[in-house]
Structures are given as C-alpha cells and as structure tokens.
Amino acid sequence: MKQCKITVFLKDLSIRFRKEVREGSLQATTTVVLCLSMVSFVVILAMFINNNVKKYLLSEDYSYYQLATFTPLSSGSPCPYFLCNSFLSPPSLQPSQFPITSLRDWVTPKELCHSMNDKELLWRASMVPHIDEYPYNRTPKVAFMFLTRGSLPLAPLWEMFFKGHEGLYSIYLHKSPEFTNQHPESSVFYQRQIPSKPAEWGRATMIDAERRLLANALLDFSNERFVLLSETCIPVFNFSTIYNYLMNSNQSFLGSFDDPRHMGRGRYNKRMRPTVTLSDWRKGSQWFEAHRKVAIEMISDVKYYPVFRDHCRPSCYMDEHYFPTLVTKISPELNSNRSITWVDWSGGGSHPTRFVRKDVSEAFLNQIRNGFNCTYNGGITTVCFLFARKFHPSTLDPLLRIAPGLLGFRS
C-alpha cells in the first residue's frame, strides 16, 4: 500500500515538474527537485530501518534459542582445557553444539564440561521439581565425588569396585587446575572431571570445591546419594553392599558433634553472632555422604556461608565446621551425625595416620569392616564404615590381591 502511494505521488510530481518547466517557472522546478530528493531520502531511510529491525528480531530469537537449548558440550569434541581445568572461565551459559532434544538430555547430562560460573551452577543445581513422581523410569544412582590434588593412584582398585554396576553410579572428579593428565578411554574415570578451581585445605576454597562437586552431581536427577572421597580413600565393601546400605538409609552420614575442647568450641568466632551462636557450633569430618534433599540444602545456602567465609579462617578450619554446623541448623533430623569413612586419629596431630604397603592385611580391613557398633535406621549394626583413608599408593598391590576374595570385587 505504501509503495502504491509513493508511486502515485512520484507520478504527480513528475507531471507538475514538466508543466512548471514548460511555463518557465524556475522556483517551481527547484521546489520539485527538493521534494524528490526528500522523498528519495525517506524511502532509503525506511528501507534501512526495516532491514535492521529484521536483523535485531532474528538475533533476539536466536539468542533466546541459545539459552533455552543450553547443554554441556557434546562428546563429539574434546572438552576444552579452559572449561574443565581452569578458574578462568569464558562467558557463561554458552550453548553447546547440539541442543536438548529430549527430557532425558536435560535430567541426565552426558557430559560434564560447561561454561557456567559457580553462582550460575549453584542456582541451576538448586532447582527442585514440585511433582514427586518422575515422568520417566528413574533408577537412583550413587554419585562418587573425588576431591583430589591430582592423579588417582588407587584407580585400579576403584575400577574393580565399579565393574559390572553400570547405570547405578556416577563419577565426578575435582582436580587442581594445573593437573592435565587424562585417564584412558577404557577407564570409568575418563572425561569425568568437572570445571575445577584451586582448593586450599582449611579455607573457603575447599568448601567451594565440595559445593562445586555437589552441584555438578545434582544436575543429574538420577543421583540420589552423594559421597565425598579423596584420592587416598578405598572402599571396604563391594559395590552392591554399599549401594544398598546408602539407598535403604533414611538419613545422611555427615559427622557432626559439639566438641568442647580448644580444637572445637575454641575455634568459634564471636563475630559470627547472631547468625551462628556457640550453641550452634559443630565439628565433623570433611568426608561426608548426603541424601539428595540434604545435598540441595548444602549448595543452596546463602545465609551461613558468608559468615563462615569471613570469620572461620585458620586456625578455624572451614571444612571441619561449615557443613556440620549447617546441616545441624537446617536438617538435623535427616542426619545420622556420623561419618561412613574411617580414619585413624590415634597418632595425634592435625592429620590422621597414613597407611603404607606393610599395613595392609585381611585382618586390618576386617577390623574396619566389622569392628565397631553404630546405629542404622534406628537399630544397632557392626557395619559402620563403608570407606577408609589415608592409603598410600604403595598399598595398591596388596589391596588388589585381597579385594577379590575379601571384598567380593570382580577381577
């Protein structure tokens, strides 16, 4: 319609122009030329604006599509080093090469590499469905989260532990960013490293690493139980025993107790009041196991974390106090107040005993497996510890010899 009006207008101007020229009116001719110039300018400007509006709308639609279809990077291309091994992250929420095409792609991410920063990751991981019934056949899994400095010297033992139980577990590795060695493709640890940052013992960065592991594991909606382990940890039962023990438990296993000594209450900082009082203050093992409901609370906290970050610094060790105090504050009924990872503190000092090759025997492992009493789902049991630490790399050979018979591992 607009083009027709412009055409008629131009024809009318052309007729008037010829008439004015024949009559010798210079002023009219000048006026007509000026009008034609203005009309041409308006037409060109309209075409320019229309073209740019289209480009803008298309770019907005594409940007929305990018955000709506965000997924971790596909397995078709290796995960870039700067995503999974550096604290220098690129612009966040970048889309992958392939969009989400089904519900399964969203609830069970196949790849661990992504460009979310910690704030975005914790926000996304804190999402909780309000419909209890899952719209797909969900098999609950145990998430094994390894917080390590570098390599996993006891990896062959863990390979034996996981063998034959695919679909019942997930593995997540948080390593120092400078560690770039990869596990072979045949390993269960292949491409299981999450985007990692430096973590320093006793400081807030260690808690950040633990929450980072939890948040990445929570992205998989099939993960129901979450175990934090180190490179010196070993399982002391076979997979089926550990899986059933955790899945059938109605509580999490996070050590939490009131320690009146200097190394307990003595670390409390009065500046934490009123958010955290001395009566709230708890101590416990860094190595925990959590139910999904508790894990979500642990990564969603924005009230207590800043208080600990600002006021719990060496000689207050945040990894021994933050989670024990937090869980006691928010979900005490969901916690057993004990750890399922055995360590030997009998030697005194700030670190537990480290075991070497000569220490490993069937009798030693059996003492860990059945030498204690504890409560489980309201009853008394001798199965109190499912894992143990700290085991030196030299213990691998004797552990591999003992494991098939004593622990029932598949060789």
GROMACS .gro file of C-alpha atoms in nm:
model
  411
    1MET     CA    1   0.000   0.000   0.000
    2LYS     CA    2   0.279   0.239   0.094
    3GLN     CA    3   0.464   0.162  -0.230
    4CYS     CA    4   0.149   0.242  -0.438
    5LYS     CA    5   0.105   0.578  -0.266
    6ILE     CA    6   0.469   0.667  -0.324
    7THR     CA    7   0.436   0.571  -0.695
    8VAL     CA    8   0.129   0.789  -0.743
    9PHE     CA    9   0.299   1.075  -0.561
   10LEU     CA   10   0.607   1.050  -0.781
   11LYS     CA   11   0.394   1.045  -1.097
   12ASP     CA   12   0.207   1.355  -0.981
   13LEU     CA   13   0.534   1.533  -0.907
   14SER     CA   14   0.669   1.437  -1.250
   15ILE     CA   15   0.365   1.589  -1.427
   16ARG     CA   16   0.387   1.907  -1.223
   17PHE     CA   17   0.759   1.927  -1.292
   18ARG     CA   18   0.715   1.908  -1.669
   19LYS     CA   19   0.433   2.165  -1.655
   20GLU     CA   20   0.639   2.408  -1.448
   21VAL     CA   21   0.938   2.368  -1.683
   22ARG     CA   22   0.719   2.446  -1.988
   23GLU     CA   23   0.586   2.755  -1.813
   24GLY     CA   24   0.941   2.863  -1.726
   25SER     CA   25   0.897   2.865  -1.352
   26LEU     CA   26   1.248   2.820  -1.205
   27GLN     CA   27   1.121   2.843  -0.849
   28ALA     CA   28   0.874   2.560  -0.905
   29THR     CA   29   1.146   2.348  -1.063
   30THR     CA   30   1.371   2.396  -0.763
   31THR     CA   31   1.087   2.307  -0.528
   32VAL     CA   32   1.009   1.988  -0.718
   33VAL     CA   33   1.374   1.879  -0.722
   34LEU     CA   34   1.399   1.937  -0.349
   35CYS     CA   35   1.081   1.735  -0.290
   36LEU     CA   36   1.212   1.450  -0.499
   37SER     CA   37   1.535   1.448  -0.302
   38MET     CA   38   1.346   1.437   0.027
   39VAL     CA   39   1.122   1.155  -0.095
   40SER     CA   40   1.424   0.954  -0.206
   41PHE     CA   41   1.591   1.008   0.131
   42VAL     CA   42   1.276   0.896   0.317
   43VAL     CA   43   1.245   0.580   0.102
   44ILE     CA   44   1.609   0.486   0.156
   45LEU     CA   45   1.583   0.554   0.531
   46ALA     CA   46   1.271   0.338   0.558
   47MET     CA   47   1.441   0.051   0.378
   48PHE     CA   48   1.745   0.078   0.611
   49ILE     CA   49   1.533   0.080   0.928
   50ASN     CA   50   1.321  -0.212   0.811
   51ASN     CA   51   1.629  -0.423   0.734
   52ASN     CA   52   1.790  -0.357   1.072
   53VAL     CA   53   1.470  -0.427   1.265
   54LYS     CA   54   1.453  -0.768   1.098
   55LYS     CA   55   1.814  -0.841   1.189
   56TYR     CA   56   1.752  -0.740   1.550
   57LEU     CA   57   1.444  -0.956   1.585
   58LEU     CA   58   1.619  -1.254   1.433
   59SER     CA   59   1.917  -1.210   1.663
   60GLU     CA   60   1.688  -1.189   1.967
   61ASP     CA   61   1.512  -1.509   1.865
   62TYR     CA   62   1.845  -1.686   1.814
   63SER     CA   63   1.979  -1.565   2.146
   64TYR     CA   64   1.670  -1.699   2.321
   65TYR     CA   65   1.710  -2.030   2.138
   66GLN     CA   66   2.073  -2.048   2.252
   67LEU     CA   67   1.981  -2.003   2.618
   68ALA     CA   68   1.683  -2.233   2.600
   69THR     CA   69   1.889  -2.515   2.447
   70PHE     CA   70   2.196  -2.487   2.669
   71THR     CA   71   2.360  -2.820   2.747
   72PRO     CA   72   2.709  -2.934   2.837
   73LEU     CA   73   2.945  -2.982   2.546
   74SER     CA   74   2.888  -3.288   2.330
   75SER     CA   75   3.105  -3.596   2.336
   76GLY     CA   76   3.186  -3.543   1.971
   77SER     CA   77   3.451  -3.287   2.053
   78PRO     CA   78   3.706  -3.296   2.335
   79CYS     CA   79   3.627  -3.069   2.626
   80PRO     CA   80   3.841  -2.752   2.603
   81TYR     CA   81   4.104  -2.727   2.874
   82PHE     CA   82   3.992  -2.381   2.978
   83LEU     CA   83   3.645  -2.510   3.065
   84CYS     CA   84   3.731  -2.807   3.285
   85ASN     CA   85   4.078  -2.729   3.407
   86SER     CA   86   4.097  -2.356   3.469
   87PHE     CA   87   3.949  -2.098   3.702
   88LEU     CA   88   3.947  -1.853   3.410
   89SER     CA   89   3.607  -1.923   3.264
   90PRO     CA   90   3.471  -1.785   2.936
   91PRO     CA   91   3.138  -1.603   2.911
   92SER     CA   92   2.886  -1.818   3.091
   93LEU     CA   93   2.588  -2.013   2.967
   94GLN     CA   94   2.734  -2.062   2.621
   95PRO     CA   95   2.532  -2.308   2.412
   96SER     CA   96   2.669  -2.641   2.304
   97GLN     CA   97   2.692  -2.766   1.950
   98PHE     CA   98   2.377  -2.971   1.992
   99PRO     CA   99   2.053  -2.855   2.157
  100ILE     CA  100   1.850  -3.052   2.409
  101THR     CA  101   1.618  -3.279   2.212
  102SER     CA  102   1.450  -3.474   2.492
  103LEU     CA  103   1.379  -3.470   2.864
  104ARG     CA  104   1.650  -3.731   2.918
  105ASP     CA  105   1.915  -3.495   2.779
  106TRP     CA  106   1.822  -3.237   3.043
  107VAL     CA  107   1.776  -3.457   3.352
  108THR     CA  108   2.081  -3.676   3.285
  109PRO     CA  109   2.365  -3.473   3.128
  110LYS     CA  110   2.607  -3.699   2.942
  111GLU     CA  111   2.899  -3.457   2.954
  112LEU     CA  112   3.041  -3.267   3.249
  113CYS     CA  113   3.204  -2.972   3.074
  114HIS     CA  114   3.017  -2.643   3.078
  115SER     CA  115   3.088  -2.271   3.099
  116MET     CA  116   2.870  -2.182   3.398
  117ASN     CA  117   3.040  -1.991   3.676
  118ASP     CA  118   2.988  -2.104   4.038
  119LYS     CA  119   2.696  -1.870   4.101
  120GLU     CA  120   2.510  -1.991   3.792
  121LEU     CA  121   2.595  -2.354   3.866
  122LEU     CA  122   2.464  -2.342   4.223
  123TRP     CA  123   2.147  -2.166   4.107
  124ARG     CA  124   2.075  -2.424   3.840
  125ALA     CA  125   2.158  -2.718   4.068
  126SER     CA  126   1.920  -2.587   4.336
  127MET     CA  127   1.616  -2.637   4.114
  128VAL     CA  128   1.370  -2.885   4.266
  129PRO     CA  129   1.069  -3.036   4.082
  130HIS     CA  130   0.741  -2.985   4.267
  131ILE     CA  131   0.593  -3.302   4.121
  132ASP     CA  132   0.721  -3.601   4.317
  133GLU     CA  133   0.653  -3.862   4.051
  134TYR     CA  134   0.918  -3.873   3.779
  135PRO     CA  135   0.791  -3.875   3.417
  136TYR     CA  136   1.045  -4.144   3.321
  137ASN     CA  137   1.181  -4.469   3.460
  138ARG     CA  138   1.433  -4.342   3.714
  139THR     CA  139   1.699  -4.571   3.857
  140PRO     CA  140   1.854  -4.399   4.162
  141LYS     CA  141   2.234  -4.372   4.148
  142VAL     CA  142   2.516  -4.304   4.392
  143ALA     CA  143   2.737  -4.009   4.295
  144PHE     CA  144   3.102  -4.074   4.384
  145MET     CA  145   3.273  -3.735   4.411
  146PHE     CA  146   3.652  -3.739   4.422
  147LEU     CA  147   3.821  -3.427   4.557
  148THR     CA  148   4.188  -3.472   4.465
  149ARG     CA  149   4.510  -3.280   4.419
  150GLY     CA  150   4.598  -3.465   4.101
  151SER     CA  151   4.601  -3.828   3.994
  152LEU     CA  152   4.416  -4.124   4.141
  153PRO     CA  153   4.691  -4.372   4.231
  154LEU     CA  154   4.434  -4.623   4.362
  155ALA     CA  155   4.221  -4.602   4.045
  156PRO     CA  156   4.270  -4.974   3.954
  157LEU     CA  157   4.106  -5.073   4.284
  158TRP     CA  158   3.811  -4.845   4.212
  159GLU     CA  159   3.787  -4.980   3.856
  160MET     CA  160   3.747  -5.327   4.009
  161PHE     CA  161   3.490  -5.189   4.253
  162PHE     CA  162   3.270  -5.032   3.982
  163LYS     CA  163   3.294  -5.316   3.730
  164GLY     CA  164   2.959  -5.467   3.636
  165HIS     CA  165   2.746  -5.199   3.802
  166GLU     CA  166   2.700  -4.955   3.517
  167GLY     CA  167   2.387  -4.741   3.549
  168LEU     CA  168   2.394  -4.744   3.930
  169TYR     CA  169   2.667  -4.486   3.986
  170SER     CA  170   2.807  -4.157   3.858
  171ILE     CA  171   3.166  -4.032   3.897
  172TYR     CA  172   3.286  -3.673   3.938
  173LEU     CA  173   3.646  -3.555   3.970
  174HIS     CA  174   3.761  -3.219   4.104
  175LYS     CA  175   4.134  -3.178   4.047
  176SER     CA  176   4.385  -2.897   4.073
  177PRO     CA  177   4.360  -2.691   3.753
  178GLU     CA  178   4.727  -2.742   3.668
  179PHE     CA  179   4.678  -3.120   3.654
  180THR     CA  180   4.613  -3.203   3.287
  181ASN     CA  181   4.678  -3.579   3.265
  182GLN     CA  182   4.377  -3.773   3.139
  183HIS     CA  183   4.257  -4.122   3.221
  184PRO     CA  184   4.247  -4.369   2.928
  185GLU     CA  185   3.922  -4.407   2.737
  186SER     CA  186   3.870  -4.753   2.885
  187SER     CA  187   3.864  -4.611   3.238
  188VAL     CA  188   3.547  -4.529   3.433
  189PHE     CA  189   3.721  -4.201   3.519
  190TYR     CA  190   3.761  -4.097   3.155
  191GLN     CA  191   3.626  -3.743   3.096
  192ARG     CA  192   3.466  -3.730   3.442
  193GLN     CA  193   3.643  -3.414   3.554
  194ILE     CA  194   3.426  -3.114   3.630
  195PRO     CA  195   3.533  -2.749   3.578
  196SER     CA  196   3.770  -2.705   3.872
  197LYS     CA  197   3.942  -2.429   4.065
  198PRO     CA  198   4.228  -2.422   4.318
  199ALA     CA  199   4.125  -2.551   4.662
  200GLU     CA  200   4.330  -2.484   4.976
  201TRP     CA  201   4.296  -2.702   5.284
  202GLY     CA  202   4.116  -2.534   5.572
  203ARG     CA  203   3.993  -2.236   5.371
  204ALA     CA  204   3.672  -2.135   5.196
  205THR     CA  205   3.807  -2.251   4.859
  206MET     CA  206   3.791  -2.610   4.988
  207ILE     CA  207   3.421  -2.571   5.066
  208ASP     CA  208   3.374  -2.410   4.725
  209ALA     CA  209   3.524  -2.720   4.565
  210GLU     CA  210   3.296  -2.950   4.765
  211ARG     CA  211   2.986  -2.748   4.675
  212ARG     CA  212   3.103  -2.744   4.313
  213LEU     CA  213   3.117  -3.123   4.313
  214LEU     CA  214   2.774  -3.148   4.474
  215ALA     CA  215   2.620  -2.901   4.231
  216ASN     CA  216   2.758  -3.077   3.923
  217ALA     CA  217   2.635  -3.410   4.056
  218LEU     CA  218   2.290  -3.265   4.131
  219LEU     CA  219   2.248  -3.175   3.763
  220ASP     CA  220   2.184  -3.546   3.709
  221PHE     CA  221   1.837  -3.602   3.854
  222SER     CA  222   1.906  -3.975   3.888
  223ASN     CA  223   2.173  -3.918   4.152
  224GLU     CA  224   2.012  -3.988   4.489
  225ARG     CA  225   2.309  -4.027   4.725
  226PHE     CA  226   2.635  -3.827   4.722
  227VAL     CA  227   2.968  -3.946   4.864
  228LEU     CA  228   3.273  -3.720   4.901
  229LEU     CA  229   3.604  -3.907   4.870
  230SER     CA  230   3.975  -3.828   4.834
  231GLU     CA  231   4.248  -3.991   4.627
  232THR     CA  232   4.357  -4.181   4.942
  233CYS     CA  233   4.016  -4.340   5.003
  234ILE     CA  234   3.931  -4.706   4.945
  235PRO     CA  235   3.601  -4.898   4.963
  236VAL     CA  236   3.591  -5.167   5.233
  237PHE     CA  237   3.282  -5.344   5.097
  238ASN     CA  238   3.173  -5.438   4.747
  239PHE     CA  239   2.953  -5.213   4.535
  240SER     CA  240   2.623  -5.390   4.600
  241THR     CA  241   2.666  -5.374   4.977
  242ILE     CA  242   2.749  -5.003   4.970
  243TYR     CA  243   2.471  -4.922   4.723
  244ASN     CA  244   2.203  -5.098   4.927
  245TYR     CA  245   2.333  -4.953   5.255
  246LEU     CA  246   2.301  -4.598   5.123
  247MET     CA  247   1.978  -4.638   4.928
  248ASN     CA  248   1.798  -4.801   5.220
  249SER     CA  249   1.913  -4.544   5.474
  250ASN     CA  250   1.668  -4.281   5.591
  251GLN     CA  251   1.947  -4.044   5.692
  252SER     CA  252   2.263  -3.884   5.559
  253PHE     CA  253   2.607  -3.960   5.703
  254LEU     CA  254   2.779  -3.639   5.799
  255GLY     CA  255   2.985  -3.624   6.116
  256SER     CA  256   2.858  -3.350   6.347
  257PHE     CA  257   2.921  -3.310   6.720
  258ASP     CA  258   2.980  -3.047   6.986
  259ASP     CA  259   3.348  -3.056   7.078
  260PRO     CA  260   3.411  -2.857   7.400
  261ARG     CA  261   3.789  -2.863   7.352
  262HIS     CA  262   4.006  -2.585   7.212
  263MET     CA  263   4.002  -2.757   6.871
  264GLY     CA  264   3.624  -2.744   6.878
  265ARG     CA  265   3.449  -2.460   7.057
  266GLY     CA  266   3.784  -2.284   7.083
  267ARG     CA  267   3.766  -2.213   6.709
  268TYR     CA  268   3.435  -2.031   6.733
  269ASN     CA  269   3.447  -1.662   6.645
  270LYS     CA  270   3.206  -1.431   6.830
  271ARG     CA  271   3.178  -1.221   6.517
  272MET     CA  272   2.955  -1.495   6.376
  273ARG     CA  273   2.675  -1.392   6.610
  274PRO     CA  274   2.379  -1.373   6.581
  275THR     CA  275   2.367  -1.589   6.264
  276VAL     CA  276   2.577  -1.864   6.422
  277THR     CA  277   2.597  -1.890   6.801
  278LEU     CA  278   2.828  -2.101   7.014
  279SER     CA  279   2.543  -2.344   7.083
  280ASP     CA  280   2.506  -2.390   6.705
  281TRP     CA  281   2.877  -2.460   6.655
  282ARG     CA  282   2.964  -2.813   6.540
  283LYS     CA  283   3.267  -3.006   6.426
  284GLY     CA  284   3.294  -3.311   6.200
  285SER     CA  285   3.478  -3.499   5.930
  286GLN     CA  286   3.524  -3.337   5.592
  287TRP     CA  287   3.432  -3.663   5.416
  288PHE     CA  288   3.055  -3.694   5.411
  289GLU     CA  289   2.766  -3.874   5.244
  290ALA     CA  290   2.439  -3.693   5.177
  291HIS     CA  291   2.088  -3.769   5.058
  292ARG     CA  292   1.970  -3.561   4.764
  293LYS     CA  293   1.743  -3.344   4.981
  294VAL     CA  294   2.031  -3.257   5.213
  295ALA     CA  295   2.272  -3.204   4.923
  296ILE     CA  296   2.038  -2.945   4.772
  297GLU     CA  297   2.030  -2.759   5.104
  298MET     CA  298   2.410  -2.771   5.122
  299ILE     CA  299   2.456  -2.598   4.786
  300SER     CA  300   2.162  -2.358   4.826
  301ASP     CA  301   2.282  -2.190   5.145
  302VAL     CA  302   2.343  -1.816   5.112
  303LYS     CA  303   2.285  -1.726   5.476
  304TYR     CA  304   2.557  -1.912   5.667
  305TYR     CA  305   2.828  -1.947   5.402
  306PRO     CA  306   2.929  -1.577   5.401
  307VAL     CA  307   2.956  -1.580   5.782
  308PHE     CA  308   3.191  -1.880   5.776
  309ARG     CA  309   3.388  -1.744   5.481
  310ASP     CA  310   3.453  -1.414   5.661
  311HIS     CA  311   3.505  -1.538   6.017
  312CYS     CA  312   3.627  -1.902   6.003
  313ARG     CA  313   3.988  -1.885   5.892
  314PRO     CA  314   4.291  -2.080   6.017
  315SER     CA  315   4.318  -2.174   6.297
  316CYS     CA  316   3.949  -2.226   6.232
  317TYR     CA  317   3.917  -2.480   5.950
  318MET     CA  318   3.603  -2.428   5.747
  319ASP     CA  319   3.595  -2.783   5.604
  320GLU     CA  320   3.563  -2.922   5.959
  321HIS     CA  321   3.290  -2.684   6.078
  322TYR     CA  322   3.077  -2.537   5.797
  323PHE     CA  323   2.878  -2.840   5.679
  324PRO     CA  324   2.844  -2.998   6.028
  325THR     CA  325   2.704  -2.670   6.163
  326LEU     CA  326   2.488  -2.602   5.854
  327VAL     CA  327   2.321  -2.943   5.846
  328THR     CA  328   2.258  -2.932   6.221
  329LYS     CA  329   2.090  -2.594   6.175
  330ILE     CA  330   1.871  -2.676   5.874
  331SER     CA  331   1.813  -3.054   5.862
  332PRO     CA  332   1.914  -3.221   6.191
  333GLU     CA  333   1.650  -3.493   6.157
  334LEU     CA  334   1.797  -3.603   5.822
  335ASN     CA  335   2.149  -3.659   5.955
  336SER     CA  336   2.296  -3.952   6.149
  337ASN     CA  337   2.575  -3.730   6.290
  338ARG     CA  338   2.842  -3.985   6.193
  339SER     CA  339   3.073  -4.041   5.900
  340ILE     CA  340   3.097  -4.363   5.698
  341THR     CA  341   3.464  -4.300   5.608
  342TRP     CA  342   3.704  -4.446   5.865
  343VAL     CA  343   4.029  -4.271   5.959
  344ASP     CA  344   4.281  -4.332   6.236
  345TRP     CA  345   4.339  -4.029   6.460
  346SER     CA  346   4.514  -4.225   6.733
  347GLY     CA  347   4.852  -4.084   6.637
  348GLY     CA  348   4.751  -3.730   6.732
  349GLY     CA  349   4.832  -3.418   6.533
  350SER     CA  350   4.637  -3.232   6.267
  351HIS     CA  351   4.638  -3.519   6.016
  352PRO     CA  352   4.530  -3.884   6.051
  353THR     CA  353   4.760  -4.185   6.014
  354ARG     CA  354   4.874  -4.269   5.663
  355PHE     CA  355   4.886  -4.640   5.581
  356VAL     CA  356   5.156  -4.795   5.364
  357ARG     CA  357   5.210  -5.132   5.199
  358LYS     CA  358   5.313  -5.322   5.513
  359ASP     CA  359   4.998  -5.212   5.698
  360VAL     CA  360   4.752  -5.380   5.462
  361SER     CA  361   4.615  -5.721   5.556
  362GLU     CA  362   4.281  -5.903   5.570
  363ALA     CA  363   4.275  -5.872   5.948
  364PHE     CA  364   4.331  -5.497   5.925
  365LEU     CA  365   4.049  -5.449   5.674
  366ASN     CA  366   3.812  -5.676   5.868
  367GLN     CA  367   3.867  -5.463   6.178
  368ILE     CA  368   3.745  -5.160   5.981
  369ARG     CA  369   3.455  -5.354   5.831
  370ASN     CA  370   3.310  -5.511   6.146
  371GLY     CA  371   3.499  -5.384   6.447
  372PHE     CA  372   3.259  -5.110   6.554
  373ASN     CA  373   2.899  -5.060   6.667
  374CYS     CA  374   2.670  -4.781   6.549
  375THR     CA  375   2.305  -4.704   6.475
  376TYR     CA  376   2.148  -4.755   6.134
  377ASN     CA  377   1.782  -4.674   6.072
  378GLY     CA  378   1.717  -4.690   6.446
  379GLY     CA  379   1.891  -5.024   6.507
  380ILE     CA  380   2.240  -5.136   6.608
  381THR     CA  381   2.483  -5.263   6.342
  382THR     CA  382   2.851  -5.351   6.312
  383VAL     CA  383   2.865  -5.216   5.958
  384CYS     CA  384   2.956  -4.856   6.036
  385PHE     CA  385   3.222  -4.766   5.778
  386LEU     CA  386   3.196  -4.820   5.405
  387PHE     CA  387   3.519  -4.643   5.311
  388ALA     CA  388   3.859  -4.580   5.471
  389ARG     CA  389   4.156  -4.343   5.430
  390LYS     CA  390   4.451  -4.245   5.413
  391PHE     CA  391   4.610  -4.513   5.194
  392HIS     CA  392   4.946  -4.453   5.027
  393PRO     CA  393   4.991  -4.555   4.659
  394SER     CA  394   5.217  -4.838   4.777
  395THR     CA  395   4.910  -5.014   4.921
  396LEU     CA  396   4.762  -5.074   4.576
  397ASP     CA  397   4.924  -5.415   4.509
  398PRO     CA  398   4.823  -5.580   4.838
  399LEU     CA  399   4.474  -5.428   4.810
  400LEU     CA  400   4.431  -5.572   4.460
  401ARG     CA  401   4.534  -5.916   4.588
  402ILE     CA  402   4.296  -5.906   4.886
  403ALA     CA  403   3.996  -5.739   4.720
  404PRO     CA  404   3.859  -6.026   4.505
  405GLY     CA  405   3.833  -6.269   4.797
  406LEU     CA  406   3.763  -6.044   5.095
  407LEU     CA  407   3.559  -5.769   4.932
  408GLY     CA  408   3.399  -5.974   4.657
  409PHE     CA  409   3.526  -5.749   4.376
  410ARG     CA  410   3.513  -5.876   4.021
  411SER     CA  411   3.862  -5.915   3.881
   0.00000   0.00000   0.00000
